[in-house]
Amino acid sequence: MATVNKIFVIGGTGAQGMPVVKALTQDGKYHLRVLTRDITNHRAQQLAALPNVELVEGTFTDEAAVLKGYEGCDGAWVNVNGFSTGEMSEIYWGMRCYELAREAGIKFYVMGNLDYGLKKGGFDPKYRCGHYDGKGRVGEWVLAQPRDEMGAATFTTGPYLDMAIHLGTPMSPTVVDGLVTWAVPLGTGAVPHIALEDVGYYVRWIFDNPSRSNGMNLEVATEHVHYADLAAAFSRVTGKPAQYIPTDLETYFAAFPGTKLAVGSDSRPETAMTFKENFTGFWNLWHDSGNNEGVIRRDYKLLDEIHPGRIRSAEEYLRRQEGLWESVQPENMKPVLKSAEDGRPPFAA
């Protein structure tokens, strides 16, 4: 495999992208060029303050901007925001970003990916989640291409563990009269959460070890988190009461406005999934993935080998959060997802 020195990044200002950029620039081995819609945005400015980071303004839906971004680079990390752009657009632009990388002579291409849940669930329509399946289809296509001239890997995550204690996510907690509550349609299932603190390490490993990672779909998680266990861990860490209330889908969606809106900005919204349809599939995936034995699974032995110092449980993650009890209070809770920070429905405050 050719040596990678300069990496073009699409998606660097997102929740996942920020720790990825930090990990790739921590020791000067890699130089990064990061595409952003607005170089004055506070997230972009945080990245600009890092060593060996160059910002370029543009979007991944502008082919000229993407080609210009690839110019002079030999690596790429691409995480298209399909939740924002929509399922159909993500499939098109996910493929075009790859094709343009081949055209530009990129040597190693890493795609930010999600589980193709519909396929993993035997194509049962109850598991269809547009922003997961859109990425998953592209990820399979990327790894099916010849890798003699450009190596490729996919980095498959899931819901961030940070989403369970931050504002504006599908699993944000409520706090009423001092009681923290997660009321979600999970049943006895489990979410394969990944702590954002660890994602940078994994992506850095992919770039540092191309002879092994070329052709790999690295699927990561901290653990399969059962929410009764999450509530119990929260109480142990904070000494405060917490509970998990398994609810049904209709009760869950009744708490959110805008669930009939189409997901993303596809040009044909009449064919797009609504938020309710999309997140019904989302929750069905986790509902049927308890104990790492259901639809969505992870190889934790492999993850222990790749990242021996990884966070291995929700409780370990919670113990690392300073001021945890204070941070989940309604007046203090902050967003972790850029979509929530930007005020996009339905989970934004």
Coordinates of C-alpha atoms in Angstrom, one line a residue:
M1 CA 0.0 0.0 0.0
A2 CA 1.1 3.5 -0.8
T3 CA 2.0 5.8 2.1
V4 CA -0.6 8.3 3.1
N5 CA 0.6 11.8 4.1
K6 CA -2.3 14.2 3.4
I7 CA -5.9 13.3 4.0
F8 CA -9.0 15.1 2.6
V9 CA -11.8 15.0 5.1
I10 CA -15.6 15.3 4.4
G11 CA -17.7 15.5 7.5
G12 CA -15.0 16.8 9.8
T13 CA -17.2 19.2 11.7
G14 CA -19.8 16.6 12.7
A15 CA -19.9 14.8 16.1
Q16 CA -17.8 11.9 14.7
G17 CA -15.6 14.0 12.5
M18 CA -14.3 16.3 15.3
P19 CA -12.5 13.5 17.3
V20 CA -11.4 11.8 14.0
V21 CA -9.6 15.0 12.9
K22 CA -8.0 15.4 16.4
A23 CA -6.7 11.8 16.4
L24 CA -5.3 12.1 12.9
T25 CA -3.4 15.3 13.7
Q26 CA -2.2 14.5 17.2
D27 CA 1.4 13.8 16.3
G28 CA 2.1 15.4 13.0
K29 CA 2.1 12.2 10.9
Y30 CA -0.8 13.4 8.8
H31 CA -1.8 16.7 7.3
L32 CA -5.5 17.3 6.8
R33 CA -7.6 19.3 4.5
V34 CA -11.2 19.6 5.9
L35 CA -14.2 20.5 3.8
T36 CA -16.8 22.7 5.6
R37 CA -19.8 24.7 4.5
D38 CA -18.8 27.7 6.7
I39 CA -15.2 28.2 7.7
T40 CA -16.3 30.8 10.3
N41 CA -18.4 28.2 12.2
H42 CA -17.2 27.6 15.7
R43 CA -16.7 23.8 15.0
A44 CA -14.6 24.6 11.9
Q45 CA -12.6 27.1 13.9
Q46 CA -11.8 24.5 16.6
L47 CA -10.4 22.3 13.8
A48 CA -8.4 25.2 12.3
A49 CA -6.7 25.7 15.6
L50 CA -5.2 22.2 15.4
P51 CA -1.8 21.7 13.9
N52 CA -1.6 20.6 10.3
V53 CA -5.2 21.3 9.5
E54 CA -6.3 23.3 6.5
L55 CA -10.0 24.4 5.9
V56 CA -11.6 24.7 2.5
E57 CA -15.1 26.0 2.0
G58 CA -17.7 24.0 0.0
T59 CA -20.1 21.0 0.2
F60 CA -19.9 17.4 -0.8
T61 CA -22.6 18.0 -3.4
D62 CA -20.3 20.3 -5.4
E63 CA -18.1 18.1 -7.6
A64 CA -15.7 20.9 -8.3
A65 CA -15.2 21.5 -4.6
V66 CA -14.7 17.9 -3.9
L67 CA -12.1 17.5 -6.7
K68 CA -10.3 20.6 -5.5
G69 CA -10.3 19.1 -2.0
Y70 CA -8.7 15.9 -3.2
E71 CA -6.0 17.7 -5.1
G72 CA -2.6 17.0 -3.6
C73 CA -4.0 14.5 -1.1
D74 CA -3.3 10.8 -1.1
G75 CA -5.9 9.7 1.6
A76 CA -9.6 10.5 2.2
W77 CA -12.0 10.1 5.1
V78 CA -15.5 10.7 3.9
N79 CA -18.6 10.7 6.1
V80 CA -21.5 12.1 4.1
N81 CA -24.4 13.5 6.3
G82 CA -27.2 11.3 4.9
F83 CA -29.5 12.3 7.7
S84 CA -29.4 15.9 6.4
T85 CA -29.3 15.2 2.7
G86 CA -31.7 12.3 2.6
E87 CA -31.4 8.6 1.7
M88 CA -31.4 8.9 -2.1
S89 CA -29.0 11.8 -2.2
E90 CA -26.6 10.0 0.2
I91 CA -26.5 7.0 -2.1
Y92 CA -25.7 9.1 -5.2
W93 CA -23.2 11.4 -3.5
G94 CA -21.6 8.6 -1.5
M95 CA -20.8 6.9 -4.7
R96 CA -19.7 10.1 -6.5
C97 CA -17.3 11.0 -3.7
Y98 CA -15.7 7.6 -4.1
E99 CA -15.6 7.9 -7.9
L100 CA -14.1 11.4 -7.7
A101 CA -11.4 10.1 -5.4
R102 CA -10.5 7.5 -7.9
E103 CA -10.3 10.2 -10.6
A104 CA -8.1 12.4 -8.4
G105 CA -5.6 9.6 -7.7
I106 CA -6.4 9.1 -4.0
K107 CA -4.5 6.0 -2.6
F108 CA -6.5 5.1 0.4
Y109 CA -10.2 5.8 1.0
V110 CA -12.0 5.4 4.3
M111 CA -15.8 5.8 4.4
G112 CA -17.8 6.6 7.6
N113 CA -20.5 4.0 7.5
L114 CA -23.6 2.6 9.3
D115 CA -25.1 -0.8 9.5
Y116 CA -27.2 -1.9 6.5
G117 CA -29.9 -2.9 8.9
L118 CA -32.5 -3.8 6.3
K119 CA -30.2 -6.4 4.8
K120 CA -29.0 -7.7 8.2
G121 CA -32.6 -8.1 9.2
G122 CA -33.3 -10.4 6.3
F123 CA -34.9 -7.5 4.3
D124 CA -37.8 -7.4 6.8
P125 CA -39.3 -3.9 6.2
K126 CA -39.7 -3.3 9.9
Y127 CA -36.0 -2.8 10.0
R128 CA -35.8 -0.2 7.2
C129 CA -34.1 3.0 8.5
G130 CA -33.2 5.3 5.6
H131 CA -30.2 7.0 7.0
Y132 CA -28.7 3.7 8.0
D133 CA -29.5 1.7 4.9
G134 CA -28.4 4.5 2.6
K135 CA -24.9 4.4 4.1
G136 CA -24.9 0.7 4.3
R137 CA -25.6 0.2 0.6
V138 CA -22.9 2.6 -0.4
G139 CA -20.4 0.9 2.0
E140 CA -21.0 -2.5 0.5
W141 CA -20.6 -0.9 -3.0
V142 CA -17.3 0.8 -2.0
L143 CA -15.8 -2.5 -0.7
A144 CA -16.9 -4.3 -3.9
Q145 CA -14.7 -2.1 -6.1
P146 CA -11.2 -3.1 -7.2
R147 CA -8.6 -2.0 -4.7
D148 CA -5.5 -2.4 -6.7
E149 CA -5.0 1.3 -7.3
M150 CA -7.0 2.8 -4.4
G151 CA -7.4 0.9 -1.2
A152 CA -10.6 1.3 0.8
A153 CA -12.1 0.5 4.2
T154 CA -15.4 1.3 5.9
F155 CA -15.8 2.4 9.5
T156 CA -19.2 1.4 10.8
T157 CA -20.5 3.0 13.9
G158 CA -23.9 3.1 15.7
P159 CA -25.6 5.6 17.9
Y160 CA -23.0 7.5 20.0
L161 CA -23.1 6.7 23.7
D162 CA -22.9 10.4 24.2
M163 CA -26.4 10.7 22.7
A164 CA -27.8 9.1 25.8
I165 CA -26.9 12.0 28.0
H166 CA -27.1 15.0 25.6
L167 CA -29.9 17.1 24.2
G168 CA -31.7 16.6 20.9
T169 CA -31.2 12.9 20.2
P170 CA -33.6 10.0 19.9
M171 CA -32.6 8.8 23.3
S172 CA -32.1 12.0 25.3
P173 CA -33.2 11.5 29.0
T174 CA -35.7 13.6 30.9
V175 CA -35.3 14.8 34.4
V176 CA -38.4 15.5 36.5
D177 CA -38.3 16.0 40.3
G178 CA -34.7 14.7 40.5
L179 CA -35.5 11.4 38.6
V180 CA -33.6 10.7 35.3
T181 CA -35.7 8.8 32.9
W182 CA -35.0 7.1 29.6
A183 CA -38.4 6.3 28.0
V184 CA -37.7 4.6 24.7
P185 CA -39.2 1.7 22.6
L186 CA -36.3 -0.7 23.2
G187 CA -38.0 -3.4 25.2
T188 CA -35.3 -5.9 26.4
G189 CA -33.1 -5.1 23.4
A190 CA -29.8 -3.2 23.4
V191 CA -28.2 -0.4 21.5
P192 CA -24.6 -1.0 20.3
H193 CA -23.5 2.4 21.4
I194 CA -20.0 3.8 20.7
A195 CA -18.3 6.4 22.8
L196 CA -17.2 9.3 20.6
E197 CA -14.0 9.4 22.7
D198 CA -12.9 6.1 21.0
V199 CA -13.8 6.8 17.3
G200 CA -10.7 8.8 16.5
Y201 CA -8.5 5.9 17.7
Y202 CA -10.2 3.4 15.4
V203 CA -10.0 5.6 12.3
R204 CA -6.3 6.4 13.1
W205 CA -5.7 2.6 13.3
I206 CA -7.3 2.1 9.8
F207 CA -5.0 4.7 8.3
D208 CA -1.9 3.5 10.2
N209 CA -2.5 -0.2 9.2
P210 CA -3.6 -0.1 5.5
S211 CA -2.2 -3.6 4.7
R212 CA -4.6 -5.0 7.3
S213 CA -7.5 -2.6 7.0
N214 CA -7.7 -2.5 3.2
G215 CA -11.0 -4.2 2.3
M216 CA -12.2 -4.2 5.9
N217 CA -15.5 -3.1 7.3
L218 CA -14.5 -2.2 10.9
E219 CA -17.7 -2.4 12.9
V220 CA -17.3 -0.7 16.3
A221 CA -19.2 -0.3 19.6
T222 CA -18.5 0.2 23.2
E223 CA -21.0 -2.5 24.2
H224 CA -24.6 -3.5 23.6
V225 CA -26.3 -1.2 26.1
H226 CA -29.5 -2.4 27.7
Y227 CA -31.2 0.6 29.1
A228 CA -32.1 -0.9 32.4
D229 CA -28.4 -1.4 32.9
L230 CA -27.7 2.2 31.7
A231 CA -30.1 3.6 34.3
A232 CA -28.6 1.4 37.1
A233 CA -25.0 2.5 36.0
F234 CA -26.1 6.2 36.1
S235 CA -27.4 5.7 39.7
R236 CA -24.2 4.0 40.8
V237 CA -22.0 6.8 39.3
T238 CA -24.0 9.8 40.5
G239 CA -25.8 8.4 43.6
K240 CA -29.0 9.8 42.0
P241 CA -32.2 7.9 41.0
A242 CA -32.6 6.9 37.4
Q243 CA -35.0 4.6 35.5
Y244 CA -35.7 3.0 32.2
I245 CA -39.3 2.9 31.0
P246 CA -39.8 0.6 28.0
T247 CA -42.5 2.3 26.0
D248 CA -44.3 1.6 22.7
L249 CA -43.6 3.3 19.5
E250 CA -46.8 5.4 19.4
T251 CA -46.2 6.7 22.9
Y252 CA -42.6 7.5 22.0
F253 CA -43.4 9.5 18.9
A254 CA -46.2 11.4 20.5
A255 CA -43.5 13.3 22.4
F256 CA -41.9 14.7 19.3
P257 CA -43.3 17.4 16.8
G258 CA -42.6 17.1 13.1
T259 CA -42.5 13.3 12.9
K260 CA -44.5 13.4 9.6
L261 CA -41.8 15.5 8.0
A262 CA -39.5 13.9 5.4
V263 CA -36.0 13.0 6.4
G264 CA -33.3 15.0 4.7
S265 CA -33.5 17.5 1.8
D266 CA -34.0 15.1 -1.2
S267 CA -35.5 16.8 -4.2
R268 CA -38.4 14.4 -4.2
P269 CA -39.7 14.5 -0.6
E270 CA -42.8 12.5 -1.5
T271 CA -40.6 9.4 -1.9
A272 CA -38.6 10.0 1.3
M273 CA -39.2 8.3 4.6
T274 CA -40.9 10.4 7.3
F275 CA -39.1 10.8 10.6
K276 CA -41.6 8.4 12.2
E277 CA -41.0 5.8 9.5
N278 CA -37.3 6.2 9.7
F279 CA -37.0 6.0 13.4
T280 CA -39.4 3.1 13.7
G281 CA -36.9 1.1 11.8
F282 CA -34.1 2.5 13.9
W283 CA -35.7 1.4 17.2
N284 CA -36.8 -2.0 15.8
L285 CA -33.1 -2.7 15.0
W286 CA -32.0 -2.2 18.6
H287 CA -35.2 -3.8 20.0
D288 CA -34.1 -7.0 18.3
S289 CA -30.4 -6.8 19.1
G290 CA -30.2 -7.7 22.8
N291 CA -27.1 -9.3 24.3
N292 CA -25.2 -9.1 20.9
E293 CA -27.3 -12.0 19.7
G294 CA -29.8 -10.3 17.3
V295 CA -29.9 -8.3 14.2
I296 CA -26.9 -6.0 14.8
R297 CA -23.8 -7.6 16.3
R298 CA -20.2 -6.7 17.0
D299 CA -17.0 -8.6 17.4
Y300 CA -15.8 -7.3 20.7
K301 CA -12.8 -9.6 20.8
L302 CA -11.5 -8.0 17.6
L303 CA -12.1 -4.5 19.1
D304 CA -10.2 -5.4 22.2
E305 CA -7.3 -6.5 20.0
I306 CA -7.3 -3.3 17.9
H307 CA -7.9 -0.9 20.8
P308 CA -6.8 -2.5 24.1
G309 CA -7.5 0.7 26.0
R310 CA -11.1 1.2 24.6
I311 CA -14.0 2.1 26.8
R312 CA -15.8 -1.2 27.4
S313 CA -19.0 -0.4 29.2
A314 CA -21.6 2.4 29.6
E315 CA -20.7 2.7 33.2
E316 CA -17.0 3.2 32.4
Y317 CA -18.1 5.9 30.0
L318 CA -20.3 7.6 32.6
R319 CA -17.5 7.6 35.2
R320 CA -15.4 9.6 32.8
Q321 CA -18.0 12.4 32.5
E322 CA -17.2 15.4 34.8
G323 CA -20.2 16.9 36.4
L324 CA -22.5 14.2 35.0
W325 CA -25.5 14.9 37.2
E326 CA -25.4 18.6 36.6
S327 CA -24.9 18.1 32.8
V328 CA -28.2 16.3 32.4
Q329 CA -30.3 18.9 34.1
P330 CA -32.7 20.5 31.6
E331 CA -31.2 24.0 32.0
N332 CA -27.7 22.6 31.4
M333 CA -28.1 19.8 28.8
K334 CA -26.3 20.6 25.6
P335 CA -26.5 19.0 22.1
V336 CA -23.8 16.6 20.8
L337 CA -25.1 16.2 17.3
K338 CA -24.6 19.0 14.8
S339 CA -28.2 18.6 13.5
A340 CA -29.5 19.4 17.0
E341 CA -27.1 22.3 17.4
D342 CA -28.4 23.7 14.2
G343 CA -32.0 23.3 15.4
R344 CA -33.1 20.7 12.9
P345 CA -36.3 18.6 13.8
P346 CA -37.6 16.4 15.2
F347 CA -35.3 15.9 18.2
A348 CA -33.9 19.4 18.4
A349 CA -35.0 21.6 21.3

